[in-house]
CSV table of C-alpha atoms in Angstrom, one decimal:
chain,number,residue,atom,x,y,z
W,1005,MET,CA,-116.6,83.8,-1.6
W,1006,ILE,CA,-114.1,83.6,-4.4
W,1007,ARG,CA,-112.3,86.7,-3.0
W,1008,PHE,CA,-112.1,85.0,0.4
W,1009,LEU,CA,-110.7,81.8,-1.0
W,1010,PHE,CA,-108.1,83.7,-3.0
W,1011,LYS,CA,-107.0,85.6,0.1
W,1012,LEU,CA,-106.9,82.4,2.1
W,1013,ALA,CA,-104.7,80.7,-0.6
W,1014,LEU,CA,-102.5,83.8,-0.7
W,1015,CYS,CA,-102.1,83.7,3.1
W,1016,ILE,CA,-101.2,80.0,2.9
W,1017,VAL,CA,-98.6,80.5,0.2
W,1018,PHE,CA,-97.1,83.5,2.1
W,1019,ALA,CA,-96.9,81.4,5.3
W,1020,LEU,CA,-95.2,78.5,3.4
W,1021,VAL,CA,-92.7,80.8,1.8
W,1022,ALA,CA,-92.0,82.5,5.1
W,1023,CYS,CA,-91.6,79.2,6.8
W,1024,LEU,CA,-89.3,77.9,4.0
W,1025,GLY,CA,-87.3,81.2,4.1
W,1026,TYR,CA,-86.8,80.9,7.9
W,1027,ILE,CA,-85.6,77.3,7.6
W,1028,ALA,CA,-83.3,78.2,4.7
W,1029,LEU,CA,-81.8,81.1,6.6
W,1030,ARG,CA,-81.2,79.1,9.7
W,1031,SER,CA,-79.4,76.4,7.7
W,1032,GLY,CA,-76.7,78.8,6.7
W,1033,ASP,CA,-77.2,78.2,2.9
W,1034,PRO,CA,-80.6,79.5,1.8
W,1035,LEU,CA,-80.1,78.7,-1.9
W,1036,TYR,CA,-79.1,75.1,-1.3
W,1037,SER,CA,-81.9,74.6,1.2
W,1038,VAL,CA,-84.5,75.9,-1.3
W,1039,TYR,CA,-83.1,73.7,-4.1
W,1040,GLU,CA,-83.1,70.7,-1.8
W,1041,TRP,CA,-86.8,71.5,-0.8
W,1042,ILE,CA,-87.8,71.8,-4.4
W,1043,SER,CA,-86.0,68.7,-5.6
W,1044,PRO,CA,-85.4,66.3,-2.6
W,1045,ALA,CA,-84.8,63.3,-4.9
W,1046,ARG,CA,-81.8,64.9,-6.5
W,1047,PHE,CA,-80.2,65.8,-3.2
W,1048,GLN,CA,-81.1,62.8,-1.2
W,1049,GLN,CA,-81.4,59.8,-3.5
W,1050,TYR,CA,-77.9,58.5,-2.8
W,1051,ASP,CA,-77.9,59.1,1.0
W,1052,ARG,CA,-78.4,55.3,1.8
W,1053,LEU,CA,-75.4,54.4,-0.4
W,1054,ILE,CA,-73.3,57.3,1.0
W,1055,ARG,CA,-74.0,56.1,4.6
W,1056,ALA,CA,-73.0,52.5,3.7
W,1057,ALA,CA,-69.8,53.4,1.8
W,1058,ALA,CA,-68.8,55.9,4.5
W,1059,ALA,CA,-69.3,53.4,7.3
W,1060,GLN,CA,-67.2,50.8,5.5
W,1061,GLN,CA,-64.3,53.3,5.4
W,1062,ARG,CA,-64.9,54.9,8.8
W,1063,LEU,CA,-65.8,58.3,7.3
W,1064,ASP,CA,-68.5,60.8,8.3
W,1065,PRO,CA,-71.2,60.5,5.7
W,1066,MET,CA,-71.7,64.2,5.9
W,1067,LEU,CA,-68.1,64.7,4.7
W,1068,VAL,CA,-68.6,62.2,1.8
W,1069,LYS,CA,-71.8,64.0,0.8
W,1070,ALA,CA,-70.0,67.4,1.0
W,1071,LEU,CA,-67.3,66.1,-1.4
W,1072,ILE,CA,-70.0,64.7,-3.7
W,1073,TRP,CA,-71.8,68.1,-3.7
W,1074,ARG,CA,-68.6,69.8,-4.8
W,1075,GLU,CA,-67.4,67.2,-7.2
W,1076,SER,CA,-70.6,66.3,-9.2
W,1077,ARG,CA,-73.6,68.0,-7.7
W,1078,PHE,CA,-75.0,64.5,-7.4
W,1079,ASP,CA,-74.7,63.7,-11.1
W,1080,THR,CA,-73.8,60.0,-11.5
W,1081,GLN,CA,-72.9,60.5,-15.2
W,1082,LYS,CA,-70.6,63.5,-14.8
W,1083,TYR,CA,-67.4,63.1,-16.8
W,1084,GLY,CA,-64.5,65.4,-15.7
W,1085,SER,CA,-62.0,67.2,-17.8
W,1086,ALA,CA,-59.2,64.8,-16.8
W,1087,GLY,CA,-61.4,61.7,-17.2
W,1088,GLU,CA,-62.8,61.6,-13.6
W,1089,ARG,CA,-66.1,59.8,-13.4
W,1090,GLY,CA,-69.3,59.7,-11.4
W,1091,LEU,CA,-70.5,61.1,-8.1
W,1092,MET,CA,-67.1,61.4,-6.5
W,1093,GLN,CA,-65.2,62.1,-9.7
W,1094,VAL,CA,-62.9,59.2,-9.3
W,1095,SER,CA,-59.9,59.1,-11.7
W,1096,GLU,CA,-59.1,56.0,-13.6
W,1097,ARG,CA,-55.8,55.7,-11.8
W,1098,ALA,CA,-57.4,55.9,-8.3
W,1099,ALA,CA,-60.1,53.4,-9.4
W,1100,ASN,CA,-57.5,50.9,-10.6
W,1101,GLU,CA,-55.6,51.2,-7.4
W,1102,TRP,CA,-58.8,50.6,-5.4
W,1103,ALA,CA,-59.7,47.6,-7.6
W,1104,ARG,CA,-56.2,46.1,-7.3
W,1105,GLU,CA,-56.1,46.7,-3.5
W,1106,ASN,CA,-59.5,45.1,-3.0
W,1107,LYS,CA,-58.9,42.2,-5.5
W,1108,ILE,CA,-61.7,43.2,-7.8
W,1109,ASP,CA,-61.3,41.1,-11.0
W,1110,ASN,CA,-62.2,42.4,-14.4
W,1111,PHE,CA,-62.8,46.0,-13.2
W,1112,ARG,CA,-63.7,48.4,-16.0
W,1113,VAL,CA,-63.5,52.1,-15.6
W,1114,GLU,CA,-67.0,52.6,-17.0
W,1115,LYS,CA,-68.3,51.0,-13.7
W,1116,LEU,CA,-67.5,54.3,-12.0
W,1117,PHE,CA,-70.8,55.6,-13.4
W,1118,ASP,CA,-72.5,53.1,-11.1
W,1119,PRO,CA,-73.1,55.1,-7.9
W,1120,GLN,CA,-72.3,52.2,-5.5
W,1121,THR,CA,-69.0,51.3,-7.3
W,1122,ASN,CA,-68.1,55.0,-7.5
W,1123,LEU,CA,-68.8,55.5,-3.8
W,1124,GLN,CA,-66.8,52.5,-2.8
W,1125,ALA,CA,-63.8,53.6,-4.8
W,1126,GLY,CA,-64.0,57.3,-3.9
W,1127,THR,CA,-64.4,56.7,-0.1
W,1128,TRP,CA,-61.5,54.2,-0.2
W,1129,TYR,CA,-59.3,56.8,-1.8
W,1130,LEU,CA,-60.5,59.5,0.6
W,1131,ARG,CA,-59.8,57.2,3.6
W,1132,ARG,CA,-56.3,56.5,2.3
W,1133,ALA,CA,-55.6,60.2,1.9
W,1134,LEU,CA,-56.8,60.9,5.5
W,1135,ASP,CA,-54.7,58.1,6.8
W,1136,HIS,CA,-51.7,59.5,4.9
W,1137,TRP,CA,-52.0,62.8,6.8
W,1138,GLN,CA,-52.7,61.5,10.3
W,1139,ALA,CA,-49.6,63.1,11.6
W,1140,GLN,CA,-51.2,66.5,11.0
W,1141,PRO,CA,-53.4,67.9,13.8
W,1142,ASP,CA,-56.1,68.5,11.2
W,1143,PRO,CA,-55.7,66.0,8.4
W,1144,LEU,CA,-58.8,67.0,6.5
W,1145,PRO,CA,-57.5,69.9,4.3
W,1146,PHE,CA,-54.4,67.9,3.4
W,1147,ALA,CA,-56.5,64.9,2.4
W,1148,LEU,CA,-58.9,67.0,0.4
W,1149,ALA,CA,-56.0,68.7,-1.4
W,1150,GLU,CA,-54.5,65.3,-2.2
W,1151,TYR,CA,-57.9,64.0,-3.4
W,1152,ASN,CA,-58.1,67.0,-5.8
W,1153,ALA,CA,-54.5,67.6,-6.9
W,1154,GLY,CA,-52.7,64.4,-6.1
W,1155,ALA,CA,-50.4,63.2,-3.4
W,1156,SER,CA,-47.2,64.7,-4.9
W,1157,ARG,CA,-48.6,68.2,-5.0
W,1158,ALA,CA,-50.0,68.0,-1.5
W,1159,GLN,CA,-46.6,66.9,-0.4
W,1160,ARG,CA,-45.0,69.8,-2.1
W,1161,TRP,CA,-47.3,72.2,-0.3
W,1162,VAL,CA,-46.4,70.7,3.0
W,1163,GLY,CA,-42.6,70.7,2.5
W,1164,ARG,CA,-39.9,68.1,3.0
W,1165,ASN,CA,-41.0,66.8,6.3
W,1166,GLU,CA,-44.7,66.0,6.3
W,1167,ALA,CA,-44.6,64.9,10.0
W,1168,VAL,CA,-44.0,68.6,11.0
W,1169,PRO,CA,-47.4,69.9,12.1
W,1170,ILE,CA,-48.9,72.7,10.0
W,1171,SER,CA,-52.1,74.6,10.7
W,1172,ARG,CA,-55.0,74.5,8.3
W,1173,LYS,CA,-54.6,78.2,7.6
W,1174,GLU,CA,-50.8,77.9,6.8
W,1175,PHE,CA,-51.4,74.8,4.6
W,1176,LEU,CA,-54.1,76.6,2.6
W,1177,ARG,CA,-51.8,79.6,2.2
W,1178,ARG,CA,-49.2,77.4,0.7
W,1179,ILE,CA,-51.5,75.9,-1.9
W,1180,ASP,CA,-50.5,77.7,-5.1
W,1181,PHE,CA,-53.4,76.3,-7.1
W,1182,PRO,CA,-56.3,78.7,-6.4
W,1183,ALA,CA,-58.8,76.2,-7.7
W,1184,THR,CA,-57.5,73.5,-5.2
W,1185,ARG,CA,-57.5,76.0,-2.4
W,1186,LYS,CA,-61.1,77.0,-3.2
W,1187,TYR,CA,-62.0,73.3,-3.6
W,1188,VAL,CA,-60.8,72.5,-0.1
W,1189,GLU,CA,-62.5,75.5,1.5
W,1190,GLN,CA,-65.8,74.8,-0.3
W,1191,ILE,CA,-65.9,71.1,0.9
W,1192,ILE,CA,-65.1,72.1,4.4
W,1193,ALA,CA,-67.7,74.8,4.4
W,1194,ARG,CA,-70.3,72.4,3.0
W,1195,TYR,CA,-69.3,69.7,5.6
W,1196,ASN,CA,-69.7,72.3,8.4
W,1197,PHE,CA,-73.1,73.2,6.9
W,1198,TYR,CA,-74.3,69.6,7.1
W,1199,LYS,CA,-72.9,69.3,10.7
W,1200,ARG,CA,-74.5,72.5,11.8
W,1201,ARG,CA,-78.0,71.5,10.7
W,1202,GLY,CA,-77.5,67.9,12.0
W,1203,ARG,CA,-78.1,66.0,8.8
W,1204,MET,CA,-76.8,65.3,5.3
């Protein structure tokens, strides 16, 4: 009887692992899918706030989540090497611009560790970058490069006339910061991963 129960338990475990493996492989990122399955709270706890902030700025929440994944791996307390803070790694300068634009009195940069504040400031900044590059046929890589490296560097990679259309491939080729190029590619890949599976 004990042998039978052991074999049954082994079969159930094997079936669960096989099922999880199948789902993970279909998703396009097996490792992420396994981590997400093991610790759903870490990967999904801010989804409601992400949706709300994304809707406010007319952004796809899957894009916002992809950026958060790359910036902080969902760590609200992350402090970047240049002083960026929170989920979306918002800089003090960007946060102050957001607070001024939105008439938020007594804003303190420490508030960026609050997920809701961070998402509001970060999505505002991302929307502004996307709007800046609307003349491009595919503004996303330009906006992500600006989010990561700043508007002046993104402008330098485009050239004198930012209204002249440039393909994504050509723009990425012009980025002479390998870390920024990789950053843009990773967020776009994660965004496509979420879109492919149909959920954040």
